Amino acid sequence: VTADLALQFEKHRDRHLREWAELVSFPSISAQPERAADCRRCAEWLVARLKRMGFEARLLETPTKPVVFGERRRPGVAKSVLLYGHYDVQPPDPIDQWTTPPFSPVIRDGRMYGRGAEDNKGQLLSALAAIEALIERGALDRTVKVVIDGEEESGSAGLFQGLPSWGSQLRADVLVINDTGVAPDGSPAITMGLRGIVSAGVRLGGLLRDLHSGAHGGLAPNPALALARMIATLHGPDGRVAVEGFYDGVTEPSEQERALSQALPFDEAGYEALTGVAPTGGEAGRSPAERAWFRPTLELNAFHAGHAGPGTVTIIPAAAEARMTARLVPGQDSEACLAAILKHLKDRVPSGLELTVLRASNGGTGFRLDPGSKLVARARAVLDGLTEKTSVLRWEGGSIPVVTALVKASGAEPLLSGFADETDNAHAPNESYSIEQFRLGFLYTGALLAEL
Amino acid sequence: VTADLALQFEKHRDRHLREWAELVSFPSISAQPERAADCRRCAEWLVARLKRMGFEARLLETPTKPVVFGERRRPGVAKSVLLYGHYDVQPPDPIDQWTTPPFSPVIRDGRMYGRGAEDNKGQLLSALAAIEALIERGALDRTVKVVIDGEEESGSAGLFQGLPSWGSQLRADVLVINDTGVAPDGSPAITMGLRGIVSAGVRLGGLLRDLHSGAHGGLAPNPALALARMIATLHGPDGRVAVEGFYDGVTEPSEQERALSQALPFDEAGYEALTGVAPTGGEAGRSPAERAWFRPTLELNAFHAGHAGPGTVTIIPAAAEARMTARLVPGQDSEACLAAILKHLKDRVPSGLELTVLRASNGGTGFRLDPGSKLVARARAVLDGLTEKTSVLRWEGGSIPVVTALVKASGAEPLLSGFADETDNAHAPNESYSIEQFRLGFLYTGALLAEL
């Protein structure tokens, strides 16, 4: 079946690339309110795309961004598949580091460049194209449902809110999510777990305005200095998060998870070549695999205070802002973790200054799946047939917050895979995804749905 | 003489306001390289202004910004006065907080609004107008020299470099500097000392790019978090600077300085009304006057890392930048202090990350003058005649880095006064200076030069 799919891919190759560029060209940045209309246009494009494939498709409205829903029912067939993806993207900042504009996709050296080229528009569209190919061949006898989130990059609020009422129409046996990647050595992989995420944005202020640092240095408290000091207390010298209660309930990896993860080589030199740094982050005394997949973290994503342009502006800045995210693991109470982080900061506000919580969002604690599942074994068989490399089971440190809720609403067993790798620069400038990665995603989804 | 000057002010009032607005309209921001041409145009405007008053005037070129020099020699008169001011201004950031554009000066409610309206263009022009008035009255029998710096807000590099070669033409008996302010209760004041300043800008990096905080959280070191932790070590819990050697050589205030400073009331409620915060900054166990005037400080002026726009970008930022300034007092070695601050940071760079010094500038340690000086007594007599309030001797926490070098080059005794107050918002958005403050500066300089 893979050989037939490969021929079908080549037949429609130009159209796939054209549609891919079209999809990437929407600046569907869920975090930016001024992009709401672009998000909706992108969602409508997907509804039209699904209808062309023979799906019934529509927008499910939410108080925030619309969710794209499509289904192709096969009456009398008991089994059904639910595909989850997202049409929103991360903001393209820092914009000046892009070689070509983020929403003017171009193909260079066999790679599509643009924000969302991989995450998740490339991976999503390759799956939709595979379903279309199966339909064209008359080889799709299952009911297929598609849910495309408009807010995966900013907490999936709309989808979370809608799930309880949409639940029955989302019922399925298998939940296919193509939003993860291959192993560092390029082996195709099933992702057996993701971390969850909570995020917080705070402002420390209290000054009416920026103050002259000569006239006020020694008198006024300095919000930038104070926030740096507060942030510095979030971790201990051993890299452990020092927020009280943060590690409560953390589930340690099982023996099987530990064995599987330790069997995967971690290439320190490769990591340094890719990122510029040795993997010295996280908790002392734990392996890289543990630190990246099985342990929670708390990262500072942004810190801003004072003048940013050329020249020193000699002020005590009126306020300082910090944004942070914690990646959580099963067993933690995500709401309690978020509250504990905020309490930790509030308890350390120096006299005279004021902490404002600008944003607090709870994306849950993540999940880990059963390595012994039959579905996983079948998906591995498909992956093993795609390239010369043998597939592996691995985990990822990132988050797709709504997965746990989707599993609950659909009753489906989740199966996470995909062909992303570090060179894609997801969430960073110059995001890209190769045509070969797109093709592999197409073949994987097509063969999987044909075999199930 | 004050009454005559007051009449002369009224006679030319409209012209003074027009010229003041013209001078403020030059965006002469010395810290911004792209403003070099605006700085030169501003300097040339001042040369023309001095020539119109009957001065010989020209630009003294330097490798950075030109210095305006003017003189009106009175042959056979032994005594001469040197006036120092500056034509450069601070950057106007944050620009979105200005009610009207910073370089489109407007008068509202009797105040001129615009960057530099006070610091130093308003104070400088009021002094030039006073000298012009004395010349008009035939009441100026001293040689007067004027030096107008183009880089006071960014270290006075050009003036520092030129002083050794220009020295002889700057010889004078009295150095008049009108760049300071009144006491918080509005009493006219002579400023008996300023702190010095050293500044540093650093970047902590090492990552090739922003990294996904899910994939890399627990693996990559976080430059933003690390720089916050490094910054947090700059001070102890008692507010003292924790940099080794920082306090070496600090001159404690004399008994007379201590008595004079403690006789000035510090209005805590007034301070809080003005700034939004109680004066809780600086070292524990020292009075506000000591902390603001006689003790060195180290302030964080800016800190930037990661995404600044709407939405959380879930990254480990590739780099973080911090800018800081220390205000120094006589007895400290400013070069050694700057080196100690940088060494303190370098010693604390975590494994894998790299610290780059973006900027390090040394403006000296400041100075304190003799409260028993006869010149000071004569200036106080002038001030006492201007308003119903009695003048006071005070100090300021800010810096005019080149004063010490100017004193050395000119051989003159410095006299610092001025009519700035906190509501002027110098260095902050919506800087302004009232016409009444301008008029008082005019009367003070005129009467002082007539009496000397």
PDB file of N, CA and C in Angstrom, chain A residues 266-337:
ATOM      1  N   PHE A 266      21.756   9.325  23.928  1.00  0.00           N
ATOM      2  CA  PHE A 266      21.697  10.790  23.929  1.00  0.00           C
ATOM      3  C   PHE A 266      23.053  11.304  23.464  1.00  0.00           C
ATOM      4  N   ASP A 267      23.051  11.980  22.339  1.00  0.00           N
ATOM      5  CA  ASP A 267      24.279  12.408  21.681  1.00  0.00           C
ATOM      6  C   ASP A 267      24.633  13.820  22.148  1.00  0.00           C
ATOM      7  N   GLU A 268      25.488  13.893  23.179  1.00  0.00           N
ATOM      8  CA  GLU A 268      25.808  15.211  23.755  1.00  0.00           C
ATOM      9  C   GLU A 268      26.443  16.142  22.735  1.00  0.00           C
ATOM     10  N   ALA A 269      27.374  15.595  21.932  1.00  0.00           N
ATOM     11  CA  ALA A 269      28.049  16.434  20.942  1.00  0.00           C
ATOM     12  C   ALA A 269      27.052  16.927  19.897  1.00  0.00           C
ATOM     13  N   GLY A 270      26.135  16.029  19.516  1.00  0.00           N
ATOM     14  CA  GLY A 270      25.109  16.411  18.543  1.00  0.00           C
ATOM     15  C   GLY A 270      24.206  17.504  19.121  1.00  0.00           C
ATOM     16  N   TYR A 271      23.886  17.363  20.403  1.00  0.00           N
ATOM     17  CA  TYR A 271      23.040  18.371  21.049  1.00  0.00           C
ATOM     18  C   TYR A 271      23.715  19.734  21.033  1.00  0.00           C
ATOM     19  N   GLU A 272      25.005  19.726  21.331  1.00  0.00           N
ATOM     20  CA  GLU A 272      25.739  20.983  21.385  1.00  0.00           C
ATOM     21  C   GLU A 272      25.879  21.601  19.987  1.00  0.00           C
ATOM     22  N   ALA A 273      26.082  20.751  18.986  1.00  0.00           N
ATOM     23  CA  ALA A 273      26.191  21.257  17.614  1.00  0.00           C
ATOM     24  C   ALA A 273      24.877  21.923  17.187  1.00  0.00           C
ATOM     25  N   LEU A 274      23.775  21.351  17.660  1.00  0.00           N
ATOM     26  CA  LEU A 274      22.453  21.817  17.251  1.00  0.00           C
ATOM     27  C   LEU A 274      22.045  23.098  17.972  1.00  0.00           C
ATOM     28  N   THR A 275      22.388  23.177  19.261  1.00  0.00           N
ATOM     29  CA  THR A 275      21.846  24.262  20.085  1.00  0.00           C
ATOM     30  C   THR A 275      22.902  25.289  20.484  1.00  0.00           C
ATOM     31  N   GLY A 276      24.179  24.902  20.380  1.00  0.00           N
ATOM     32  CA  GLY A 276      25.238  25.802  20.824  1.00  0.00           C
ATOM     33  C   GLY A 276      25.663  25.562  22.261  1.00  0.00           C
ATOM     34  N   VAL A 277      24.898  24.746  22.995  1.00  0.00           N
ATOM     35  CA  VAL A 277      25.226  24.520  24.417  1.00  0.00           C
ATOM     36  C   VAL A 277      25.176  23.042  24.767  1.00  0.00           C
ATOM     37  N   ALA A 278      25.985  22.668  25.752  1.00  0.00           N
ATOM     38  CA  ALA A 278      25.898  21.320  26.305  1.00  0.00           C
ATOM     39  C   ALA A 278      24.603  21.229  27.125  1.00  0.00           C
ATOM     40  N   PRO A 279      24.061  20.024  27.298  1.00  0.00           N
ATOM     41  CA  PRO A 279      22.799  19.883  28.046  1.00  0.00           C
ATOM     42  C   PRO A 279      23.030  19.996  29.546  1.00  0.00           C
ATOM     43  N   THR A 280      23.344  21.200  30.001  1.00  0.00           N
ATOM     44  CA  THR A 280      23.665  21.425  31.417  1.00  0.00           C
ATOM     45  C   THR A 280      22.470  21.954  32.209  1.00  0.00           C
ATOM     46  N   GLY A 281      21.303  22.051  31.560  1.00  0.00           N
ATOM     47  CA  GLY A 281      20.131  22.569  32.258  1.00  0.00           C
ATOM     48  C   GLY A 281      19.465  21.501  33.107  1.00  0.00           C
ATOM     49  N   GLY A 282      18.468  21.940  33.891  1.00  0.00           N
ATOM     50  CA  GLY A 282      17.663  20.992  34.663  1.00  0.00           C
ATOM     51  C   GLY A 282      18.311  20.520  35.943  1.00  0.00           C
ATOM     52  N   GLU A 283      17.736  19.473  36.523  1.00  0.00           N
ATOM     53  CA  GLU A 283      18.159  18.996  37.844  1.00  0.00           C
ATOM     54  C   GLU A 283      19.453  18.200  37.788  1.00  0.00           C
ATOM     55  N   ALA A 284      20.321  18.495  38.732  1.00  0.00           N
ATOM     56  CA  ALA A 284      21.563  17.737  38.846  1.00  0.00           C
ATOM     57  C   ALA A 284      21.240  16.284  39.186  1.00  0.00           C
ATOM     58  N   GLY A 285      22.077  15.354  38.710  1.00  0.00           N
ATOM     59  CA  GLY A 285      21.959  13.958  39.112  1.00  0.00           C
ATOM     60  C   GLY A 285      20.904  13.167  38.370  1.00  0.00           C
ATOM     61  N   ARG A 286      20.353  13.715  37.291  1.00  0.00           N
ATOM     62  CA  ARG A 286      19.363  12.971  36.504  1.00  0.00           C
ATOM     63  C   ARG A 286      19.852  12.924  35.059  1.00  0.00           C
ATOM     64  N   SER A 287      19.503  11.894  34.350  1.00  0.00           N
ATOM     65  CA  SER A 287      19.951  11.757  32.960  1.00  0.00           C
ATOM     66  C   SER A 287      19.221  12.763  32.073  1.00  0.00           C
ATOM     67  N   PRO A 288      19.792  13.081  30.900  1.00  0.00           N
ATOM     68  CA  PRO A 288      19.090  13.977  29.981  1.00  0.00           C
ATOM     69  C   PRO A 288      17.675  13.494  29.647  1.00  0.00           C
ATOM     70  N   ALA A 289      17.503  12.192  29.419  1.00  0.00           N
ATOM     71  CA  ALA A 289      16.170  11.687  29.061  1.00  0.00           C
ATOM     72  C   ALA A 289      15.181  11.948  30.192  1.00  0.00           C
ATOM     73  N   GLU A 290      15.607  11.671  31.429  1.00  0.00           N
ATOM     74  CA  GLU A 290      14.728  11.943  32.569  1.00  0.00           C
ATOM     75  C   GLU A 290      14.361  13.411  32.646  1.00  0.00           C
ATOM     76  N   ARG A 291      15.410  14.277  32.510  1.00  0.00           N
ATOM     77  CA  ARG A 291      15.186  15.716  32.678  1.00  0.00           C
ATOM     78  C   ARG A 291      14.272  16.273  31.590  1.00  0.00           C
ATOM     79  N   ALA A 292      14.387  15.728  30.384  1.00  0.00           N
ATOM     80  CA  ALA A 292      13.599  16.279  29.275  1.00  0.00           C
ATOM     81  C   ALA A 292      12.192  15.702  29.198  1.00  0.00           C
ATOM     82  N   TRP A 293      11.990  14.465  29.703  1.00  0.00           N
ATOM     83  CA  TRP A 293      10.716  13.780  29.468  1.00  0.00           C
ATOM     84  C   TRP A 293       9.922  13.480  30.734  1.00  0.00           C
ATOM     85  N   PHE A 294      10.635  13.148  31.815  1.00  0.00           N
ATOM     86  CA  PHE A 294       9.933  12.603  32.985  1.00  0.00           C
ATOM     87  C   PHE A 294       9.951  13.534  34.191  1.00  0.00           C
ATOM     88  N   ARG A 295      10.662  14.655  34.072  1.00  0.00           N
ATOM     89  CA  ARG A 295      10.761  15.574  35.197  1.00  0.00           C
ATOM     90  C   ARG A 295      10.106  16.900  34.828  1.00  0.00           C
ATOM     91  N   PRO A 296       9.439  17.523  35.776  1.00  0.00           N
ATOM     92  CA  PRO A 296       8.865  18.845  35.495  1.00  0.00           C
ATOM     93  C   PRO A 296       9.958  19.927  35.499  1.00  0.00           C
ATOM     94  N   THR A 297       9.702  21.003  34.798  1.00  0.00           N
ATOM     95  CA  THR A 297      10.663  22.121  34.732  1.00  0.00           C
ATOM     96  C   THR A 297       9.912  23.434  34.898  1.00  0.00           C
ATOM     97  N   LEU A 298      10.669  24.472  35.170  1.00  0.00           N
ATOM     98  CA  LEU A 298      10.100  25.822  35.225  1.00  0.00           C
ATOM     99  C   LEU A 298      11.070  26.738  34.496  1.00  0.00           C
ATOM    100  N   GLU A 299      10.626  27.274  33.367  1.00  0.00           N
ATOM    101  CA  GLU A 299      11.507  28.101  32.550  1.00  0.00           C
ATOM    102  C   GLU A 299      11.017  29.548  32.491  1.00  0.00           C
ATOM    103  N   LEU A 300      11.987  30.458  32.443  1.00  0.00           N
ATOM    104  CA  LEU A 300      11.690  31.872  32.214  1.00  0.00           C
ATOM    105  C   LEU A 300      11.696  32.076  30.694  1.00  0.00           C
ATOM    106  N   ASN A 301      10.537  32.425  30.125  1.00  0.00           N
ATOM    107  CA  ASN A 301      10.445  32.600  28.678  1.00  0.00           C
ATOM    108  C   ASN A 301      10.780  34.012  28.234  1.00  0.00           C
ATOM    109  N   ALA A 302      10.529  34.982  29.123  1.00  0.00           N
ATOM    110  CA  ALA A 302      10.785  36.376  28.751  1.00  0.00           C
ATOM    111  C   ALA A 302      10.902  37.222  30.014  1.00  0.00           C
ATOM    112  N   PHE A 303      11.698  38.269  29.911  1.00  0.00           N
ATOM    113  CA  PHE A 303      11.863  39.229  31.004  1.00  0.00           C
ATOM    114  C   PHE A 303      12.109  40.576  30.336  1.00  0.00           C
ATOM    115  N   HIS A 304      11.308  41.561  30.674  1.00  0.00           N
ATOM    116  CA  HIS A 304      11.491  42.865  30.046  1.00  0.00           C
ATOM    117  C   HIS A 304      11.322  43.993  31.060  1.00  0.00           C
ATOM    118  N   ALA A 305      12.287  44.900  31.048  1.00  0.00           N
ATOM    119  CA  ALA A 305      12.224  46.100  31.882  1.00  0.00           C
ATOM    120  C   ALA A 305      13.150  47.137  31.268  1.00  0.00           C
ATOM    121  N   GLY A 306      12.714  48.380  31.270  1.00  0.00           N
ATOM    122  CA  GLY A 306      13.595  49.469  30.861  1.00  0.00           C
ATOM    123  C   GLY A 306      13.732  49.613  29.359  1.00  0.00           C
ATOM    124  N   HIS A 307      14.649  50.498  29.020  1.00  0.00           N
ATOM    125  CA  HIS A 307      14.892  50.906  27.637  1.00  0.00           C
ATOM    126  C   HIS A 307      15.570  49.781  26.857  1.00  0.00           C
ATOM    127  N   ALA A 308      15.131  49.549  25.610  1.00  0.00           N
ATOM    128  CA  ALA A 308      15.707  48.453  24.829  1.00  0.00           C
ATOM    129  C   ALA A 308      16.539  48.935  23.643  1.00  0.00           C
ATOM    130  N   GLY A 309      16.392  50.183  23.227  1.00  0.00           N
ATOM    131  CA  GLY A 309      17.102  50.666  22.046  1.00  0.00           C
ATOM    132  C   GLY A 309      18.548  51.013  22.341  1.00  0.00           C
ATOM    133  N   PRO A 310      19.219  51.639  21.374  1.00  0.00           N
ATOM    134  CA  PRO A 310      20.625  52.018  21.591  1.00  0.00           C
ATOM    135  C   PRO A 310      20.752  53.013  22.737  1.00  0.00           C
ATOM    136  N   GLY A 311      21.881  52.979  23.399  1.00  0.00           N
ATOM    137  CA  GLY A 311      22.144  53.955  24.449  1.00  0.00           C
ATOM    138  C   GLY A 311      21.612  53.520  25.792  1.00  0.00           C
ATOM    139  N   THR A 312      22.299  53.933  26.843  1.00  0.00           N
ATOM    140  CA  THR A 312      21.849  53.636  28.194  1.00  0.00           C
ATOM    141  C   THR A 312      20.877  54.720  28.620  1.00  0.00           C
ATOM    142  N   VAL A 313      19.675  54.352  29.019  1.00  0.00           N
ATOM    143  CA  VAL A 313      18.746  55.297  29.622  1.00  0.00           C
ATOM    144  C   VAL A 313      18.850  55.073  31.123  1.00  0.00           C
ATOM    145  N   THR A 314      19.343  56.084  31.805  1.00  0.00           N
ATOM    146  CA  THR A 314      19.719  55.914  33.203  1.00  0.00           C
ATOM    147  C   THR A 314      18.508  56.085  34.114  1.00  0.00           C
ATOM    148  N   ILE A 315      17.706  55.021  34.129  1.00  0.00           N
ATOM    149  CA  ILE A 315      16.464  55.050  34.907  1.00  0.00           C
ATOM    150  C   ILE A 315      16.380  53.853  35.843  1.00  0.00           C
ATOM    151  N   ILE A 316      15.514  54.039  36.839  1.00  0.00           N
ATOM    152  CA  ILE A 316      14.948  52.903  37.555  1.00  0.00           C
ATOM    153  C   ILE A 316      13.631  52.632  36.844  1.00  0.00           C
ATOM    154  N   PRO A 317      13.523  51.504  36.127  1.00  0.00           N
ATOM    155  CA  PRO A 317      12.318  51.289  35.314  1.00  0.00           C
ATOM    156  C   PRO A 317      11.066  51.220  36.190  1.00  0.00           C
ATOM    157  N   ALA A 318       9.977  51.802  35.691  1.00  0.00           N
ATOM    158  CA  ALA A 318       8.734  51.845  36.469  1.00  0.00           C
ATOM    159  C   ALA A 318       8.207  50.453  36.774  1.00  0.00           C
ATOM    160  N   ALA A 319       8.459  49.507  35.885  1.00  0.00           N
ATOM    161  CA  ALA A 319       7.930  48.153  36.072  1.00  0.00           C
ATOM    162  C   ALA A 319       8.798  47.154  35.337  1.00  0.00           C
ATOM    163  N   ALA A 320       8.654  45.899  35.693  1.00  0.00           N
ATOM    164  CA  ALA A 320       9.350  44.804  35.005  1.00  0.00           C
ATOM    165  C   ALA A 320       8.343  43.684  34.799  1.00  0.00           C
ATOM    166  N   GLU A 321       8.478  43.002  33.677  1.00  0.00           N
ATOM    167  CA  GLU A 321       7.553  41.908  33.380  1.00  0.00           C
ATOM    168  C   GLU A 321       8.308  40.614  33.116  1.00  0.00           C
ATOM    169  N   ALA A 322       7.745  39.524  33.587  1.00  0.00           N
ATOM    170  CA  ALA A 322       8.334  38.214  33.332  1.00  0.00           C
ATOM    171  C   ALA A 322       7.241  37.248  32.900  1.00  0.00           C
ATOM    172  N   ARG A 323       7.617  36.360  31.998  1.00  0.00           N
ATOM    173  CA  ARG A 323       6.700  35.302  31.564  1.00  0.00           C
ATOM    174  C   ARG A 323       7.396  33.968  31.780  1.00  0.00           C
ATOM    175  N   MET A 324       6.676  33.025  32.333  1.00  0.00           N
ATOM    176  CA  MET A 324       7.305  31.736  32.611  1.00  0.00           C
ATOM    177  C   MET A 324       6.326  30.609  32.335  1.00  0.00           C
ATOM    178  N   THR A 325       6.877  29.448  32.015  1.00  0.00           N
ATOM    179  CA  THR A 325       6.059  28.260  31.824  1.00  0.00           C
ATOM    180  C   THR A 325       6.692  27.112  32.582  1.00  0.00           C
ATOM    181  N   ALA A 326       5.829  26.317  33.194  1.00  0.00           N
ATOM    182  CA  ALA A 326       6.282  25.072  33.813  1.00  0.00           C
ATOM    183  C   ALA A 326       5.783  23.924  32.950  1.00  0.00           C
ATOM    184  N   ARG A 327       6.658  22.956  32.705  1.00  0.00           N
ATOM    185  CA  ARG A 327       6.251  21.711  32.038  1.00  0.00           C
ATOM    186  C   ARG A 327       6.028  20.693  33.143  1.00  0.00           C
ATOM    187  N   LEU A 328       4.874  20.062  33.132  1.00  0.00           N
ATOM    188  CA  LEU A 328       4.486  19.193  34.245  1.00  0.00           C
ATOM    189  C   LEU A 328       4.360  17.740  33.798  1.00  0.00           C
ATOM    190  N   VAL A 329       4.392  16.831  34.760  1.00  0.00           N
ATOM    191  CA  VAL A 329       4.316  15.404  34.440  1.00  0.00           C
ATOM    192  C   VAL A 329       3.161  14.776  35.210  1.00  0.00           C
ATOM    193  N   PRO A 330       2.698  13.609  34.756  1.00  0.00           N
ATOM    194  CA  PRO A 330       1.544  12.970  35.427  1.00  0.00           C
ATOM    195  C   PRO A 330       1.769  12.853  36.933  1.00  0.00           C
ATOM    196  N   GLY A 331       0.706  13.028  37.667  1.00  0.00           N
ATOM    197  CA  GLY A 331       0.775  12.940  39.118  1.00  0.00           C
ATOM    198  C   GLY A 331       0.779  14.305  39.778  1.00  0.00           C
ATOM    199  N   GLN A 332       1.308  15.314  39.082  1.00  0.00           N
ATOM    200  CA  GLN A 332       1.263  16.666  39.643  1.00  0.00           C
ATOM    201  C   GLN A 332      -0.165  17.204  39.514  1.00  0.00           C
ATOM    202  N   ASP A 333      -0.492  18.158  40.367  1.00  0.00           N
ATOM    203  CA  ASP A 333      -1.784  18.855  40.265  1.00  0.00           C
ATOM    204  C   ASP A 333      -1.479  20.197  39.589  1.00  0.00           C
ATOM    205  N   SER A 334      -1.840  20.314  38.318  1.00  0.00           N
ATOM    206  CA  SER A 334      -1.389  21.478  37.540  1.00  0.00           C
ATOM    207  C   SER A 334      -1.929  22.792  38.106  1.00  0.00           C
ATOM    208  N   GLU A 335      -3.178  22.757  38.567  1.00  0.00           N
ATOM    209  CA  GLU A 335      -3.760  23.976  39.142  1.00  0.00           C
ATOM    210  C   GLU A 335      -2.982  24.368  40.404  1.00  0.00           C
ATOM    211  N   ALA A 336      -2.655  23.377  41.212  1.00  0.00           N
ATOM    212  CA  ALA A 336      -1.899  23.648  42.442  1.00  0.00           C
ATOM    213  C   ALA A 336      -0.492  24.138  42.117  1.00  0.00           C
ATOM    214  N   CYS A 337       0.129  23.586  41.071  1.00  0.00           N
ATOM    215  CA  CYS A 337       1.477  24.028  40.680  1.00  0.00           C
ATOM    216  C   CYS A 337       1.468  25.490  40.251  1.00  0.00           C
TER     217      CYS A 337
END
